[in-house]
PDB file of C-alpha atoms in Angstrom:
ATOM      1  CA  MET D   1      -0.005   0.206   0.086  1.00 57.00           C
ATOM      2  CA  LYS D   2       1.280   3.546  -1.094  1.00 58.00           C
ATOM      3  CA  SER D   3       0.774   6.607   1.143  1.00 59.00           C
ATOM      4  CA  ILE D   4      -0.693   9.649  -0.377  1.00 58.00           C
ATOM      5  CA  VAL D   5       2.309  11.387   0.434  1.00 58.00           C
ATOM      6  CA  ALA D   6       4.521   9.456  -2.055  1.00 53.00           C
ATOM      7  CA  LEU D   7       1.702   9.835  -4.920  1.00 52.00           C
ATOM      8  CA  GLN D   8       1.602  13.799  -3.861  1.00 52.00           C
ATOM      9  CA  ASP D   9       3.725  14.804  -6.817  1.00 55.00           C
ATOM     10  CA  VAL D  10       2.015  12.735  -9.284  1.00 57.00           C
ATOM     11  CA  VAL D  11      -1.495  14.169  -8.029  1.00 57.00           C
ATOM     12  CA  THR D  12      -0.102  17.812  -7.832  1.00 59.00           C
ATOM     13  CA  PRO D  13       3.055  18.410  -9.512  1.00 58.00           C
ATOM     14  CA  TRP D  14       4.754  21.481  -8.234  1.00 59.00           C
ATOM     15  CA  SER D  15       5.458  24.073 -10.978  1.00 61.00           C
ATOM     16  CA  ASP D  16       6.732  27.587 -11.147  1.00 63.00           C
ATOM     17  CA  GLY D  17       3.607  28.545 -12.982  1.00 66.00           C
ATOM     18  CA  LEU D  18       1.055  28.228 -10.271  1.00 78.00           C
ATOM     19  CA  GLU D  19       1.919  32.053  -9.621  1.00 84.00           C
ATOM     20  CA  PRO D  20      -0.232  34.767 -11.837  1.00 83.00           C
ATOM     21  CA  SER D  21       1.783  36.335 -14.258  1.00 87.00           C
ATOM     22  CA  ASP D  22       2.205  40.120 -14.288  1.00 89.00           C
ATOM     23  CA  ALA D  23      -0.374  40.009 -17.631  1.00 89.00           C
ATOM     24  CA  GLU D  24      -2.954  38.323 -15.128  1.00 90.00           C
ATOM     25  CA  LEU D  25      -2.290  40.268 -12.142  1.00 91.00           C
ATOM     26  CA  ASN D  26      -2.854  43.381 -14.505  1.00 91.00           C
ATOM     27  CA  ALA D  27      -5.908  42.151 -15.880  1.00 89.00           C
ATOM     28  CA  ILE D  28      -7.378  41.368 -12.233  1.00 91.00           C
ATOM     29  CA  GLU D  29      -6.285  44.984 -11.226  1.00 93.00           C
ATOM     30  CA  ALA D  30      -8.295  46.508 -13.980  1.00 91.00           C
ATOM     31  CA  GLU D  31     -11.289  44.705 -13.168  1.00 93.00           C
ATOM     32  CA  MET D  32     -11.328  45.766  -9.340  1.00 95.00           C
ATOM     33  CA  PRO D  33     -13.533  48.749  -9.627  1.00 95.00           C
ATOM     34  CA  LEU D  34     -15.916  46.566 -11.024  1.00 95.00           C
ATOM     35  CA  VAL D  35     -15.838  43.715  -8.906  1.00 96.00           C
ATOM     36  CA  LEU D  36     -15.963  46.016  -5.851  1.00 96.00           C
ATOM     37  CA  ALA D  37     -19.270  47.793  -7.195  1.00 96.00           C
ATOM     38  CA  GLU D  38     -20.792  44.591  -8.010  1.00 96.00           C
ATOM     39  CA  VAL D  39     -19.968  43.416  -4.232  1.00 97.00           C
ATOM     40  CA  GLU D  40     -21.384  46.722  -2.925  1.00 96.00           C
ATOM     41  CA  LEU D  41     -24.791  46.065  -5.076  1.00 96.00           C
ATOM     42  CA  LEU D  42     -24.865  42.374  -3.834  1.00 96.00           C
ATOM     43  CA  ASP D  43     -24.488  43.736  -0.130  1.00 94.00           C
ATOM     44  CA  ALA D  44     -27.319  46.022  -0.724  1.00 92.00           C
ATOM     45  CA  LEU D  45     -29.566  43.397  -2.125  1.00 94.00           C
ATOM     46  CA  ILE D  46     -28.465  40.764   0.601  1.00 94.00           C
ATOM     47  CA  VAL D  47     -29.623  43.416   3.411  1.00 90.00           C
ATOM     48  CA  LEU D  48     -33.340  43.245   2.057  1.00 90.00           C
ATOM     49  CA  LEU D  49     -33.875  39.406   2.206  1.00 91.00           C
ATOM     50  CA  ASP D  50     -34.838  39.425   5.589  1.00 89.00           C
ATOM     51  CA  ARG D  51     -36.641  42.867   6.253  1.00 89.00           C
ATOM     52  CA  PRO D  52     -39.035  45.101   3.919  1.00 89.00           C
ATOM     53  CA  THR D  53     -37.716  48.066   1.833  1.00 87.00           C
ATOM     54  CA  SER D  54     -37.253  51.381   3.017  1.00 91.00           C
ATOM     55  CA  GLU D  55     -36.580  54.618   0.919  1.00 93.00           C
ATOM     56  CA  PHE D  56     -32.914  54.572   2.106  1.00 92.00           C
ATOM     57  CA  ASP D  57     -32.803  50.918   0.944  1.00 91.00           C
ATOM     58  CA  GLY D  58     -33.948  51.918  -2.613  1.00 91.00           C
ATOM     59  CA  ARG D  59     -31.689  54.970  -2.733  1.00 95.00           C
ATOM     60  CA  ARG D  60     -28.680  52.469  -1.691  1.00 94.00           C
ATOM     61  CA  ILE D  61     -29.706  49.977  -4.539  1.00 94.00           C
ATOM     62  CA  ARG D  62     -29.895  52.397  -7.177  1.00 96.00           C
ATOM     63  CA  ARG D  63     -26.426  54.166  -6.225  1.00 96.00           C
ATOM     64  CA  ALA D  64     -24.958  50.810  -6.104  1.00 96.00           C
ATOM     65  CA  HIS D  65     -26.562  49.590  -9.512  1.00 97.00           C
ATOM     66  CA  HIS D  66     -25.207  53.094 -11.024  1.00 97.00           C
ATOM     67  CA  ARG D  67     -21.634  52.166  -9.696  1.00 96.00           C
ATOM     68  CA  VAL D  68     -21.833  48.777 -11.490  1.00 97.00           C
ATOM     69  CA  LEU D  69     -22.986  50.450 -14.627  1.00 97.00           C
ATOM     70  CA  SER D  70     -20.207  53.200 -14.098  1.00 96.00           C
ATOM     71  CA  ALA D  71     -17.720  50.957 -13.649  1.00 96.00           C
ATOM     72  CA  ARG D  72     -18.991  48.484 -16.694  1.00 95.00           C
ATOM     73  CA  ARG D  73     -18.678  51.571 -18.672  1.00 95.00           C
ATOM     74  CA  ASP D  74     -15.222  52.503 -17.810  1.00 93.00           C
ATOM     75  CA  ALA D  75     -14.138  48.840 -18.123  1.00 91.00           C
ATOM     76  CA  ALA D  76     -15.526  48.922 -21.641  1.00 92.00           C
ATOM     77  CA  ASN D  77     -13.962  52.110 -22.812  1.00 91.00           C
ATOM     78  CA  ARG D  78     -10.408  50.936 -21.310  1.00 88.00           C
ATOM     79  CA  ALA D  79     -10.820  47.515 -23.434  1.00 85.00           C
ATOM     80  CA  ALA D  80     -11.483  49.785 -26.516  1.00 86.00           C
ATOM     81  CA  GLY D  81      -8.974  52.228 -26.168  1.00 81.00           C
ATOM     82  CA  THR D  82     -11.067  55.004 -25.788  1.00 62.00           C
ATOM     83  CA  GLN D  83     -11.018  57.949 -23.214  1.00 59.00           C
ATOM     84  CA  VAL D  84     -13.602  58.323 -20.855  1.00 55.00           C
ATOM     85  CA  SER D  85     -15.690  61.417 -20.899  1.00 61.00           C
ATOM     86  CA  GLY D  86     -14.182  63.839 -18.142  1.00 60.00           C
ATOM     87  CA  ASP D  87     -10.647  62.290 -18.109  1.00 58.00           C
ATOM     88  CA  ALA D  88      -7.673  64.473 -18.875  1.00 56.00           C
ATOM     89  CA  ALA D  89      -5.276  63.679 -21.402  1.00 49.00           C
TER      90      ALA D  89
END
C-alpha cells in the first residue's frame, strides 16, 4: 500500500507556473473597480432578504447599481482604448 504523500507529486506536481503572471495581475487590477461595485450592489440586495425595503434601501440600491454601470462603462472604454469623458489626457 502506498501512502498519499508518496503520490502527491503525481497528483499535484509543483510548478513555477502556479503564480499568476504580470499580465494576469494587471487584468485583475483593471477589473477590481467593477468587482467592488458588484460586491457593493450584492451587499445592498442581501440586506433586503429579511426585511421590507425602505426609502433609504431603495436609494442605496440605485446608487450601487449606478456604480456598477459606471464601472462597466469604464472597463469597456479601457478595453476599447477610448478615453472616458471627463478624463484628462
